[in-house]
Tab-separated table of C-alpha atoms and ligand atoms in Angstrom:
chain	number	residue	atom	x	y	z
A	1	MET	CA	160.706	88.445	210.236
A	2	SER	CA	160.892	89.100	213.962
A	3	ASP	CA	159.943	92.475	215.378
A	4	ASN	CA	162.885	92.110	217.716
A	5	VAL	CA	166.460	93.272	217.302
A	6	ILE	CA	169.504	92.109	219.298
A	7	LEU	CA	171.669	94.859	220.896
A	8	ILE	CA	175.318	93.915	221.224
A	9	ARG	CA	177.636	95.558	223.773
A	10	PHE	CA	181.355	95.301	224.048
A	11	GLY	CA	183.298	96.367	227.116
A	12	GLU	CA	187.039	96.277	227.582
A	13	LEU	CA	187.835	97.379	224.044
A	14	TYR	CA	187.289	100.896	225.186
A	15	LEU	CA	190.525	100.734	227.178
A	16	LYS	CA	192.639	100.197	224.148
A	17	GLY	CA	193.167	103.850	223.139
A	18	LYS	CA	194.629	104.380	219.740
A	19	ASN	CA	194.397	100.636	218.930
A	20	LYS	CA	190.696	100.753	219.414
A	21	SER	CA	189.857	100.635	215.745
A	22	TYR	CA	192.121	97.618	215.275
A	23	PHE	CA	190.269	95.726	217.971
A	24	GLU	CA	186.858	96.864	216.737
A	25	ASN	CA	187.590	95.819	213.165
A	26	ALA	CA	188.679	92.369	214.416
A	27	LEU	CA	185.551	92.116	216.497
A	28	LYS	CA	183.327	93.065	213.553
A	29	ASP	CA	185.019	90.480	211.304
A	30	ASN	CA	184.571	87.828	214.018
A	31	ILE	CA	180.886	88.715	214.358
A	32	ARG	CA	180.357	88.595	210.598
A	33	ALA	CA	182.107	85.212	210.380
A	34	LYS	CA	180.208	83.742	213.312
A	35	LEU	CA	176.785	84.779	211.970
A	36	ASP	CA	177.676	83.810	208.407
A	37	GLY	CA	174.924	81.784	206.724
A	38	LEU	CA	172.099	83.197	208.793
A	39	ASP	CA	169.437	85.422	207.277
A	40	LEU	CA	169.914	88.799	209.132
A	41	LYS	CA	171.248	92.347	208.891
A	42	LEU	CA	174.108	93.668	210.998
A	43	TYR	CA	174.450	97.252	211.933
A	44	PHE	CA	177.744	98.521	213.330
A	45	GLY	CA	177.341	101.844	215.067
A	46	ARG	CA	179.619	103.779	217.369
A	47	GLY	CA	180.045	101.846	220.606
A	48	ARG	CA	177.074	99.451	219.990
A	49	TYR	CA	176.145	96.916	217.330
A	50	VAL	CA	172.725	95.680	216.343
A	51	VAL	CA	171.420	92.499	214.668
A	52	LYS	CA	168.115	93.015	212.899
A	53	GLU	CA	165.702	91.694	210.294
A	54	TYR	CA	166.106	88.027	211.166
A	55	PRO	CA	163.441	85.263	211.161
A	56	ALA	CA	161.972	84.814	214.644
A	57	ALA	CA	162.895	81.112	214.515
A	58	SER	CA	166.579	81.871	214.322
A	59	GLU	CA	166.774	84.133	217.416
A	60	ASN	CA	168.064	81.388	219.740
A	61	GLU	CA	170.764	80.321	217.249
A	62	ILE	CA	171.908	83.913	216.838
A	63	ILE	CA	172.136	84.285	220.658
A	64	THR	CA	174.012	81.031	221.055
A	65	ARG	CA	176.570	82.113	218.437
A	66	LEU	CA	176.985	85.642	219.822
A	67	LYS	CA	177.703	84.201	223.314
A	68	GLN	CA	180.710	82.381	221.854
A	69	ILE	CA	182.384	85.565	220.489
A	70	PHE	CA	185.247	86.900	222.689
A	71	GLY	CA	185.164	90.672	223.143
A	72	LEU	CA	181.351	90.833	223.544
A	73	HIS	CA	180.237	91.892	227.007
A	74	SER	CA	176.478	91.321	226.805
A	75	ILE	CA	173.453	91.255	224.499
A	76	SER	CA	169.771	92.139	224.873
A	77	VAL	CA	166.844	91.162	222.768
A	78	ALA	CA	165.011	94.490	222.240
A	79	ARG	CA	162.074	96.163	220.406
A	80	ARG	CA	162.703	99.206	218.336
A	81	CYS	CA	160.669	102.376	217.817
A	82	GLY	CA	161.247	106.065	216.909
A	83	TYR	CA	161.727	109.138	219.128
A	84	ASP	CA	157.998	109.840	219.413
A	85	LEU	CA	156.777	109.585	223.017
A	86	ASP	CA	153.441	107.977	222.056
A	87	GLU	CA	155.285	105.294	220.139
A	88	ILE	CA	157.627	104.635	223.076
A	89	ALA	CA	154.690	104.512	225.485
A	90	GLU	CA	152.786	102.128	223.251
A	91	LEU	CA	155.733	99.715	223.095
A	92	ALA	CA	156.320	100.025	226.894
A	93	LEU	CA	152.617	99.097	227.494
A	94	SER	CA	153.010	96.022	225.276
A	95	MET	CA	156.093	94.822	227.206
A	96	THR	CA	155.329	95.564	230.891
A	97	PRO	CA	153.374	93.020	232.979
A	98	GLU	CA	149.834	93.728	234.210
A	99	CYS	CA	150.635	93.653	237.941
A	100	GLY	CA	153.476	93.729	240.407
A	101	THR	CA	156.231	96.356	240.715
A	102	PHE	CA	158.349	97.890	237.970
A	103	ARG	CA	160.860	100.645	237.192
A	104	VAL	CA	161.883	102.407	233.999
A	105	THR	CA	165.602	102.993	233.439
A	106	SER	CA	166.576	105.206	230.462
A	107	HIS	CA	169.954	105.701	228.861
A	108	ARG	CA	170.552	108.398	226.283
A	109	SER	CA	173.529	108.103	223.981
A	110	TYR	CA	171.747	110.788	221.864
A	111	LYS	CA	172.200	113.696	224.212
A	112	LYS	CA	170.111	116.156	222.163
A	113	TYR	CA	166.901	114.195	222.878
A	114	PRO	CA	164.469	116.796	224.403
A	115	LEU	CA	163.882	114.800	227.577
A	116	ASP	CA	166.676	113.797	229.944
A	117	SER	CA	166.820	110.247	231.346
A	118	MET	CA	164.919	111.143	234.472
A	119	GLN	CA	162.135	112.941	232.598
A	120	LEU	CA	161.827	109.989	230.186
A	121	ASN	CA	161.638	107.524	233.098
A	122	MET	CA	158.851	109.552	234.693
A	123	THR	CA	156.922	110.218	231.481
A	124	ILE	CA	156.925	106.574	230.237
A	125	GLY	CA	156.464	105.149	233.780
A	126	GLY	CA	153.502	107.483	234.247
A	127	ARG	CA	151.854	106.445	230.990
A	128	VAL	CA	152.219	102.792	231.874
A	129	LEU	CA	150.749	103.382	235.377
A	130	GLU	CA	147.742	105.184	233.887
A	131	LYS	CA	146.832	102.144	231.827
A	132	LYS	CA	147.815	99.375	234.285
A	133	PRO	CA	146.331	99.955	237.716
A	134	GLY	CA	147.765	96.614	238.939
A	135	LEU	CA	151.299	97.921	238.574
A	136	SER	CA	153.213	100.094	241.073
A	137	VAL	CA	156.669	101.716	240.973
A	138	ASP	CA	159.540	100.280	243.052
A	139	LEU	CA	162.874	101.914	242.263
A	140	HIS	CA	164.991	99.651	244.412
A	141	SER	CA	163.959	96.078	243.898
A	142	PRO	CA	161.233	95.952	241.180
A	143	ASP	CA	159.850	92.730	239.726
A	144	TYR	CA	160.306	94.124	236.244
A	145	VAL	CA	162.787	96.626	234.792
A	146	LEU	CA	162.090	98.302	231.442
A	147	ASN	CA	165.214	99.704	229.895
A	148	ILE	CA	164.950	102.452	227.288
A	149	ASP	CA	168.002	103.254	225.084
A	150	VAL	CA	167.751	106.452	223.069
A	151	ARG	CA	170.270	106.355	220.236
A	152	GLU	CA	171.413	108.754	217.509
A	153	GLY	CA	169.731	108.414	214.185
A	154	GLY	CA	166.131	108.211	215.414
A	155	ASP	CA	166.325	104.770	217.144
A	156	VAL	CA	164.869	103.952	220.557
A	157	TYR	CA	165.283	100.432	221.921
A	158	LEU	CA	163.262	98.888	224.763
A	159	TYR	CA	164.431	95.711	226.528
A	160	ASP	CA	163.967	94.016	229.856
A	161	SER	CA	166.829	91.567	230.170
A	162	THR	CA	170.542	91.249	229.466
A	163	ILE	CA	172.481	88.160	228.596
A	164	ARG	CA	176.135	87.970	229.658
A	165	CYS	CA	178.522	87.028	226.855
A	166	ALA	CA	181.988	85.501	226.992
A	167	GLY	CA	183.914	88.736	227.626
A	168	GLY	CA	187.590	88.833	226.847
A	169	MET	CA	189.341	90.277	223.795
A	170	PRO	CA	188.520	89.627	220.119
A	171	TYR	CA	189.892	86.299	218.927
A	172	GLY	CA	193.066	86.785	216.855
A	173	THR	CA	194.189	89.991	218.436
A	174	GLY	CA	196.387	88.393	221.116
A	175	GLY	CA	199.145	86.665	219.155
A	176	ASN	CA	199.563	82.938	218.371
A	177	GLY	CA	199.959	80.124	220.854
A	178	LEU	CA	200.503	76.355	220.549
A	179	LEU	CA	198.153	74.470	222.896
A	180	LEU	CA	199.266	71.099	224.178
A	181	LEU	CA	195.955	69.308	223.906
A	182	SER	CA	195.624	65.905	225.652
A	183	GLY	CA	192.317	64.151	225.891
A	184	GLY	CA	191.884	65.329	229.477
A	185	ILE	CA	189.716	67.876	231.153
A	186	ASP	CA	192.299	70.608	231.729
A	187	SER	CA	194.001	71.366	228.423
A	188	PRO	CA	190.846	72.321	226.416
A	189	VAL	CA	190.058	74.754	229.249
A	190	ALA	CA	193.522	76.174	229.093
A	191	GLY	CA	193.110	76.764	225.359
A	192	TYR	CA	189.769	78.440	225.956
A	193	MET	CA	191.201	80.766	228.578
A	194	LEU	CA	193.843	82.117	226.271
A	195	ALA	CA	191.548	82.247	223.210
A	196	LYS	CA	189.348	84.383	225.492
A	197	ARG	CA	192.213	86.851	225.775
A	198	GLY	CA	192.404	87.018	221.956
A	199	MET	CA	195.063	84.410	221.392
A	200	ASN	CA	194.944	82.504	218.121
A	201	ILE	CA	195.175	78.809	218.981
A	202	THR	CA	196.896	75.895	217.187
A	203	ALA	CA	196.707	72.525	218.963
A	204	LEU	CA	199.315	69.785	219.315
A	205	HIS	CA	198.423	66.273	220.502
A	206	PHE	CA	200.847	63.483	221.390
A	207	HIS	CA	199.846	59.824	221.030
A	208	SER	CA	201.577	56.486	221.501
A	209	ILE	CA	199.955	54.347	218.816
A	210	PRO	CA	199.970	51.273	218.960
A	211	TYR	CA	200.230	51.381	222.779
A	212	THR	CA	197.330	53.757	222.778
A	213	SER	CA	194.313	53.470	220.535
A	214	GLU	CA	193.300	55.419	217.396
A	215	ALA	CA	190.226	56.400	219.493
A	216	ALA	CA	192.380	58.396	221.940
A	217	LYS	CA	193.612	60.510	219.040
A	218	GLU	CA	190.073	60.871	217.732
A	219	LYS	CA	189.059	62.134	221.156
A	220	ALA	CA	191.617	64.914	220.962
A	221	ALA	CA	190.151	65.778	217.561
A	222	ASP	CA	186.661	65.862	219.065
A	223	LEU	CA	187.930	68.287	221.747
A	224	ALA	CA	189.548	70.437	219.123
A	225	ARG	CA	186.166	70.467	217.284
A	226	LYS	CA	184.464	71.700	220.464
A	227	LEU	CA	187.064	74.427	220.802
A	228	LYS	CA	186.365	75.480	217.257
A	229	ASN	CA	183.234	77.245	218.550
A	230	TYR	CA	185.633	79.676	220.228
A	231	CYS	CA	188.746	79.271	218.053
A	232	PRO	CA	187.357	79.275	214.529
A	233	ASN	CA	190.565	78.441	212.690
A	234	ILE	CA	191.993	75.891	215.106
A	235	LYS	CA	193.976	73.015	213.564
A	236	LEU	CA	195.290	69.933	215.253
A	237	CYS	CA	198.788	68.562	214.802
A	238	CYS	CA	199.425	64.996	215.981
A	239	VAL	CA	202.890	63.632	216.848
A	240	SER	CA	203.779	60.095	217.850
A	241	LEU	CA	205.822	59.664	221.024
A	242	THR	CA	206.020	55.955	220.670
A	243	GLU	CA	209.672	55.766	219.603
A	244	ILE	CA	210.754	58.270	222.236
A	245	GLN	CA	208.904	56.429	225.003
A	246	GLU	CA	210.463	53.153	223.989
A	247	ALA	CA	213.938	54.712	224.047
A	248	ILE	CA	213.323	56.150	227.503
A	249	HIS	CA	211.933	52.821	228.723
A	250	LYS	CA	214.896	50.994	227.439
A	251	ASN	CA	217.640	53.307	228.663
A	252	CYS	CA	216.491	55.226	231.737
A	253	LYS	CA	215.329	54.510	235.248
A	254	PRO	CA	211.563	53.785	235.320
A	255	ASN	CA	210.726	56.568	237.772
A	256	TYR	CA	212.168	59.194	235.316
A	257	MET	CA	209.684	58.232	232.628
A	258	ILE	CA	207.152	61.006	233.060
A	259	THR	CA	209.745	63.749	233.617
A	260	LEU	CA	211.725	62.699	230.553
A	261	VAL	CA	208.634	62.329	228.314
A	262	ARG	CA	207.529	65.794	229.325
A	263	ARG	CA	210.888	67.240	228.415
A	264	PHE	CA	210.609	65.641	224.951
A	265	MET	CA	207.061	67.009	224.625
A	266	MET	CA	208.315	70.535	225.342
A	267	ARG	CA	211.204	70.341	222.872
A	268	ILE	CA	208.886	69.054	220.141
A	269	ALA	CA	206.233	71.641	221.032
A	270	GLU	CA	208.747	74.501	220.705
A	271	ARG	CA	209.740	73.317	217.243
A	272	VAL	CA	206.107	72.819	216.102
A	273	ALA	CA	205.229	76.192	217.545
A	274	LYS	CA	207.914	77.992	215.506
A	275	VAL	CA	206.858	76.259	212.290
A	276	ASN	CA	203.288	77.355	212.918
A	277	GLY	CA	204.173	80.980	213.786
A	278	CYS	CA	203.293	80.514	217.484
A	279	SER	CA	205.351	82.446	219.990
A	280	CYS	CA	204.349	80.534	223.125
A	281	ILE	CA	203.298	77.146	224.421
A	282	ILE	CA	200.078	76.708	226.407
A	283	ASN	CA	199.377	73.779	228.736
A	284	GLY	CA	196.754	72.750	231.267
A	285	GLU	CA	199.037	72.351	234.335
A	286	SER	CA	197.612	73.205	237.744
A	287	LEU	CA	200.108	73.452	240.628
A	288	GLY	CA	200.313	70.245	242.664
A	289	GLN	CA	197.567	68.402	240.754
A	290	VAL	CA	199.824	65.433	239.902
A	291	ALA	CA	203.562	64.538	240.297
A	292	SER	CA	204.550	66.273	237.086
A	293	GLN	CA	202.924	69.516	238.224
A	294	THR	CA	205.000	70.419	241.257
A	295	ILE	CA	207.149	73.514	240.861
A	296	GLU	CA	210.231	71.224	240.814
A	297	SER	CA	208.823	69.178	237.959
A	298	ILE	CA	207.659	72.253	236.097
A	299	THR	CA	211.145	73.771	236.429
A	300	VAL	CA	212.781	70.659	235.016
A	301	THR	CA	210.403	70.381	232.036
A	302	ASN	CA	210.440	74.109	231.381
A	303	SER	CA	214.232	74.300	231.262
A	304	VAL	CA	214.462	72.695	227.771
A	305	VAL	CA	212.561	75.508	225.982
A	306	SER	CA	213.212	79.216	225.645
A	307	MET	CA	209.711	80.217	224.621
A	308	PRO	CA	207.243	81.391	227.277
A	309	VAL	CA	205.047	78.541	228.554
A	310	LEU	CA	201.626	79.879	229.557
A	311	ARG	CA	199.707	77.929	232.209
A	312	PRO	CA	196.369	79.707	232.587
A	313	LEU	CA	195.038	77.052	235.067
A	314	ILE	CA	198.013	77.080	237.414
A	315	GLY	CA	196.052	78.526	240.376
A	316	LEU	CA	192.736	76.835	239.719
A	317	ASP	CA	191.263	73.903	241.630
A	318	LYS	CA	189.891	70.900	239.741
A	319	ASP	CA	186.239	71.808	240.492
A	320	GLU	CA	186.869	75.340	239.147
A	321	ILE	CA	188.362	73.848	235.985
A	322	ILE	CA	185.426	71.458	235.573
A	323	GLU	CA	182.956	74.293	235.936
A	324	ILE	CA	184.549	75.997	232.887
A	325	ALA	CA	184.780	72.720	230.998
A	326	GLU	CA	181.028	72.239	231.473
A	327	LYS	CA	180.345	75.820	230.381
A	328	ILE	CA	182.344	75.374	227.136
A	329	ASP	CA	180.908	71.896	226.573
A	330	THR	CA	184.208	70.019	226.546
A	331	PHE	CA	183.663	68.101	229.867
A	332	LYS	CA	181.504	65.262	228.504
A	333	THR	CA	184.050	64.518	225.774
A	334	SER	CA	186.992	64.816	228.188
A	335	ILE	CA	185.645	62.205	230.605
A	336	GLU	CA	185.072	59.522	227.934
A	337	PRO	CA	187.419	56.634	228.729
A	338	TYR	CA	190.681	56.549	226.850
A	339	GLU	CA	194.385	55.795	227.408
A	340	ASP	CA	196.583	58.825	227.468
A	341	CYS	CA	200.107	58.576	226.067
A	342	CYS	CA	201.341	59.394	229.553
A	343	THR	CA	199.976	56.048	230.827
A	344	VAL	CA	202.334	54.052	228.652
A	345	PHE	CA	205.199	52.648	230.712
A	346	LEU	CA	203.795	54.425	233.723
A	347	PRO	CA	206.121	53.975	236.718
A	348	ASP	CA	204.718	52.993	240.141
A	349	PHE	CA	206.516	55.865	241.800
A	350	PRO	CA	206.891	58.903	239.561
A	351	LEU	CA	209.347	61.570	240.740
A	352	ILE	CA	207.643	64.342	242.554
A	353	LYS	CA	210.687	66.526	243.050
A	354	PRO	CA	213.117	65.737	240.223
A	355	MET	CA	216.571	67.289	240.326
A	356	LEU	CA	217.778	68.753	237.075
A	357	GLU	CA	221.326	67.225	237.175
A	358	LYS	CA	219.971	63.746	237.731
A	359	VAL	CA	217.358	64.108	235.024
A	360	ILE	CA	220.035	65.238	232.583
A	361	GLU	CA	222.214	62.342	233.612
A	362	GLN	CA	219.347	59.921	232.782
A	363	GLU	CA	218.612	61.743	229.572
A	364	ASN	CA	222.232	61.310	228.522
A	365	HIS	CA	221.641	57.553	228.393
A	366	ILE	CA	219.531	58.077	225.316
A	367	ALA	CA	221.598	58.037	222.152
A	368	GLU	CA	220.682	60.391	219.334
A	369	LEU	CA	218.111	62.406	221.194
A	370	ASP	CA	217.931	64.995	218.435
A	371	LYS	CA	217.287	62.309	215.864
A	372	LEU	CA	214.374	60.941	217.841
A	373	ILE	CA	212.890	64.414	217.920
A	374	ASP	CA	213.467	64.996	214.208
A	375	ASN	CA	211.809	61.698	213.378
A	376	ALA	CA	208.771	62.463	215.530
A	377	ILE	CA	208.354	65.877	213.844
A	378	LYS	CA	209.002	64.470	210.364
A	379	ASN	CA	205.920	62.235	210.794
A	380	ILE	CA	203.650	64.978	212.110
A	381	GLU	CA	200.023	64.627	210.963
A	382	THR	CA	197.692	67.521	210.652
A	383	ILE	CA	193.976	66.807	211.183
A	384	ALA	CA	191.349	69.056	209.693
A	385	VAL	CA	189.054	70.017	212.514
B	1	ATP	P1	194.739	67.258	231.036
B	1	ATP	O1	193.437	67.099	231.816
B	1	ATP	O2	194.828	68.504	230.247
B	1	ATP	O3	195.113	66.016	230.269
B	1	ATP	P2	196.235	66.355	233.338
B	1	ATP	O4	195.650	66.801	234.560
B	1	ATP	O5	195.952	64.971	232.843
B	1	ATP	O6	195.815	67.448	232.171
B	1	ATP	P3	199.033	65.941	232.726
B	1	ATP	O7	198.778	64.620	232.100
B	1	ATP	O8	200.148	66.021	233.668
B	1	ATP	O9	197.762	66.584	233.451
B	1	ATP	O10	199.307	67.004	231.567
B	1	ATP	C1	199.621	68.292	231.844
B	1	ATP	C2	199.459	69.052	230.553
B	1	ATP	O11	200.370	68.556	229.577
B	1	ATP	C3	198.095	68.920	229.923
B	1	ATP	O12	197.202	69.826	230.411
B	1	ATP	C4	198.447	69.177	228.470
B	1	ATP	O13	198.550	70.548	228.183
B	1	ATP	C5	199.802	68.522	228.334
B	1	ATP	N1	199.637	67.182	227.854
B	1	ATP	C6	199.603	66.014	228.579
B	1	ATP	N2	199.439	64.945	227.780
B	1	ATP	C7	199.369	65.399	226.539
B	1	ATP	C8	199.204	64.819	225.199
B	1	ATP	N3	199.038	63.495	225.081
B	1	ATP	N4	199.224	65.583	224.140
B	1	ATP	C9	199.391	66.900	224.245
B	1	ATP	N5	199.544	67.541	225.416
B	1	ATP	C10	199.511	66.783	226.548
B	2	MG	MG1	196.177	64.255	230.923
């Protein structure tokens, strides 16, 4: 067993007033589920949680998993001792370097501890200095900071570094959303962003088999699997657009293809969302990125649904989106070559500023629009992720 413990801090939950216990209980459940299968003990105290009694070899795995839990602010690997000053000093001596500059920073959540923070800093700092002549104190920019946390119940924790976690709100506390998941870079990031705010994610992928390959669908499943690290219960629904795309191709002007396909996608998404208890649609649009992402195009595709459509990436540049995709490990999968359903019957000149009346006029050339949608939904396939 490791002598270390891992201190877990959460931030924003404090703002939630009377709902605090609801958010805290969700967070505890998510931590338990994430660490399930590992040999360790979890302690849930007021305001702070601790992981202890784990084998040293699994420390990195525990840290990796904790960093994927939304609602956690930061963690620190720490050593534990009791209130006794000799014990604290001994641990401090074992952790501080032999030379250079250092500072001690104490925090007391146990306010009845006989020394205040300043006295504790000076006492422990003094003891370290006595034994380590190569060290000196620098309060402003020391090489090494020793943090001392004095907690209720006889626990004192010493640590020297803090690892930032994902932040956000506990997964599952922010309602349910249906993510339109393509095989591209943007949509997995869009899903991550709302999962980070606590939204429970169900994914929907459109394919055009046989115009697109089975591999393109498998790629969407791979991305959903990557998202599972953050959205533990994600499932992937797959819907074929083939018949719809053929109908558009046969009946409508070529340059309306993308606009019309996207209106079908939205109609189907709204229906799939309702069946799955989702109250909004999420997509990876970023303003102006491509022809279908101008405000005119967005207006025309949005007008067929009444559910809110959340676009968490709308104001982000591609390089900002890629930075997040790399962080959440979806980027490498996203850039694998594949044919997107949107590339089927792709016009040379897609509309950049479609006008709603003209779009509707084109759409009216398609007979039995509702039946096409019913058919697509009837053949929905759910992939276990
Ligand atoms: P992405 O990188 O997410 O594929 P993109 O930059 O390629 O986005 P578009 O192809 O215009 O942009 O798609 C915009 C959004 O529409 C996507 O982010 C995604 O949410 C949704 N979308 C596009 N294609 C599909 C698809 N085949 N299945 C499900 N959703 C899709
Ligand atoms: Mg795409």
